[in-house]
Every structure is written in structure tokens, then in C-alpha cells.
Coordinates of N, CA and C in Angstrom, one line a residue:
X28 N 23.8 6.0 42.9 CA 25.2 5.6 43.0 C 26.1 6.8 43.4
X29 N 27.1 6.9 44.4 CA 27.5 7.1 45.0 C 28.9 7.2 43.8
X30 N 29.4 8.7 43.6 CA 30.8 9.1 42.9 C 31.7 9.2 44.2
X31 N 33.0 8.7 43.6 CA 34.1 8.8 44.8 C 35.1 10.3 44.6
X32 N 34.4 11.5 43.4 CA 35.5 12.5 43.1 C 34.4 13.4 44.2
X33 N 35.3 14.0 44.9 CA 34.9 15.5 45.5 C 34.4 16.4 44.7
X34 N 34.0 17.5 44.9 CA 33.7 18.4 44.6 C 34.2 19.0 44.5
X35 N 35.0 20.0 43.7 CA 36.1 21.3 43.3 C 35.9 22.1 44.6
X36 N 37.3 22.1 45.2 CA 37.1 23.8 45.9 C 37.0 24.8 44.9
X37 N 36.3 26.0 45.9 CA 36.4 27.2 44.8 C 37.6 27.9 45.1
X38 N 38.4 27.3 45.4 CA 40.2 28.3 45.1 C 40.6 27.7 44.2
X39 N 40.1 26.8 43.4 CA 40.9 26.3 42.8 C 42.1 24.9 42.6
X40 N 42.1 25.0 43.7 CA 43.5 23.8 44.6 C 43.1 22.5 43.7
X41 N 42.4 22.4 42.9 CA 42.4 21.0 42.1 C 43.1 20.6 41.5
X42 N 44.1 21.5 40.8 CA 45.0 21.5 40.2 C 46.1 20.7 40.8
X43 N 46.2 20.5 41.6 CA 47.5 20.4 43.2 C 46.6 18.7 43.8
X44 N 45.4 18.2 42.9 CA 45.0 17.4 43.5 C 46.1 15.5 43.0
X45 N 46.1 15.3 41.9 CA 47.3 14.3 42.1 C 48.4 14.3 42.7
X46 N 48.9 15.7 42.7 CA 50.2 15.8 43.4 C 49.5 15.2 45.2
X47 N 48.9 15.7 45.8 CA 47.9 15.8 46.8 C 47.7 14.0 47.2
X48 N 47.6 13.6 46.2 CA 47.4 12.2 46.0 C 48.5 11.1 46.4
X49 N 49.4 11.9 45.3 CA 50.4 10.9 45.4 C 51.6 11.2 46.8
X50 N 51.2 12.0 47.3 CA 52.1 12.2 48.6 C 51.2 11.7 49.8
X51 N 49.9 11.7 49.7 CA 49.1 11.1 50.8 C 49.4 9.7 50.7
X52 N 49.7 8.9 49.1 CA 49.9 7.8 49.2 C 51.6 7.2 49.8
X53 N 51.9 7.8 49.2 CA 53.7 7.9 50.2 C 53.5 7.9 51.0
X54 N 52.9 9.0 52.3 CA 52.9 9.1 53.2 C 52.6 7.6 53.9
X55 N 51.5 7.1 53.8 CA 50.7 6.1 54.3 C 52.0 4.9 54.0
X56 N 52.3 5.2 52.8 CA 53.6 3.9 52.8 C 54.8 3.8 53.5
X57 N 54.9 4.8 54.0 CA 56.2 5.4 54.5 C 55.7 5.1 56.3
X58 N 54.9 5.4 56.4 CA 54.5 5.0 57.8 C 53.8 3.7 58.2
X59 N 53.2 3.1 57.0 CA 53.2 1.5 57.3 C 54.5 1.1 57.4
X60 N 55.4 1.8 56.6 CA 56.6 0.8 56.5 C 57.2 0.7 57.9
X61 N 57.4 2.0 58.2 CA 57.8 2.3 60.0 C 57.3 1.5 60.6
X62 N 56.4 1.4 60.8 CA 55.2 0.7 61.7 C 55.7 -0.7 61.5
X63 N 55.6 -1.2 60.8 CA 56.3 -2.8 60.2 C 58.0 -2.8 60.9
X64 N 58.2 -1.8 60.3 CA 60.0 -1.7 60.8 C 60.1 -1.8 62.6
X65 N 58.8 -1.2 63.5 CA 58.8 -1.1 64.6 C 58.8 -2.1 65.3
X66 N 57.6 -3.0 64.3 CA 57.5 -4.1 65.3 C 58.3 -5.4 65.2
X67 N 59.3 -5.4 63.9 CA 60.0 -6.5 63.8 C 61.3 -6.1 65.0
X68 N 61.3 -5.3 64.7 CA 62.5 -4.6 66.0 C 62.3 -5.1 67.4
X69 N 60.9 -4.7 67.8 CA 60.6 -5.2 68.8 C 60.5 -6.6 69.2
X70 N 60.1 -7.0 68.3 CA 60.4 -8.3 68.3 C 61.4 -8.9 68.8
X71 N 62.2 -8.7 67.8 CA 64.0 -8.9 67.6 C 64.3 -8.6 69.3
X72 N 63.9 -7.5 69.4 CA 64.4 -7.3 70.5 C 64.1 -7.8 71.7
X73 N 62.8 -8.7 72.0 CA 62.6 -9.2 72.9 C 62.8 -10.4 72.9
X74 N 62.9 -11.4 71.3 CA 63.5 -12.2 71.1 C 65.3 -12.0 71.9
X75 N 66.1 -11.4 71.6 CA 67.6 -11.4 71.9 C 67.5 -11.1 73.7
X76 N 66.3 -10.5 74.7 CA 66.8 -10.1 75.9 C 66.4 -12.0 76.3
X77 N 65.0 -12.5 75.5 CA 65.3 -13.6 76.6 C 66.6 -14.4 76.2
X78 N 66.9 -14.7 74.9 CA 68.1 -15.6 74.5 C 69.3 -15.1 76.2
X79 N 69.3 -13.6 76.1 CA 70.1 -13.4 77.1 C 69.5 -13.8 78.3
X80 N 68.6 -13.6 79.1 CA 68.2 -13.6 80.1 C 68.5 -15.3 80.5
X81 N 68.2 -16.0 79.4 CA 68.7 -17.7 79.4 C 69.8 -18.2 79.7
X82 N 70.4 -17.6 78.8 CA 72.2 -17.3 78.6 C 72.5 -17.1 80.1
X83 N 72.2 -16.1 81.1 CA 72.3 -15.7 82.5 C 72.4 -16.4 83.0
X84 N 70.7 -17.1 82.9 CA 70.7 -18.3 84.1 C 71.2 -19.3 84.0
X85 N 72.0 -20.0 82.8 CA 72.3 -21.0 82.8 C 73.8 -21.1 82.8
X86 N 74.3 -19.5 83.3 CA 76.0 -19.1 83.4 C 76.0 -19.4 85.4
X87 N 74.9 -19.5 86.0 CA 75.0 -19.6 87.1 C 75.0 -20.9 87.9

């Protein structure tokens, strides 16, 4: 069976390993979140050009 802990560098840096943790996990949240944030936008946004683009044609 297969452990999921690393193996200690020899500097020592283990100590720094939660902290290490819990900002990789932030990170990844913080950038899903973006990512999520990007595409509702996009959306939105292509949702509102056709509303416009409709809006145009049916002003003519």
C-alpha cells in the first residue's frame, strides 16, 4: 500500500509543510473561483450582445 506523506526534505522545510498546504489549497480556490467568475461573465456577456443585437434588428 501506497502512503500519501512525502518524504522529509533534508533542509528541513517540513515544518512550513501545512502552512504549504493550506495556501496551495487557497490558491486552487481562488482560481477555481476566477475561473467560475470568468465564465459566468462570459456568458452574461454574450447573453446581453445578442439581447442587443435583437433589440437592433427589430429597431429597423
Amino acid at each position: 500500500m501506497q502512503t500519501n506523506r512525502r518524504p522529509e526534505p533534508p533542509d528541513g522545510s517540513s515544518e512550513n509543510q501545512p502552512v504549504r498546504n493550506w495556501l496551495a489549497r487557497r490558491r486552487r480556490a481562488l482560481l477555481s473561483s476566477a475561473m467560475r467568475g470568468a465564465a459566468y461573465a462570459t456568458g452574461a456577456g454574450v447573453v446581453g450582445f445578442l439581447f442587443w443585437a435583437i433589440q437592433q434588428g427589430l429597431q429597423k
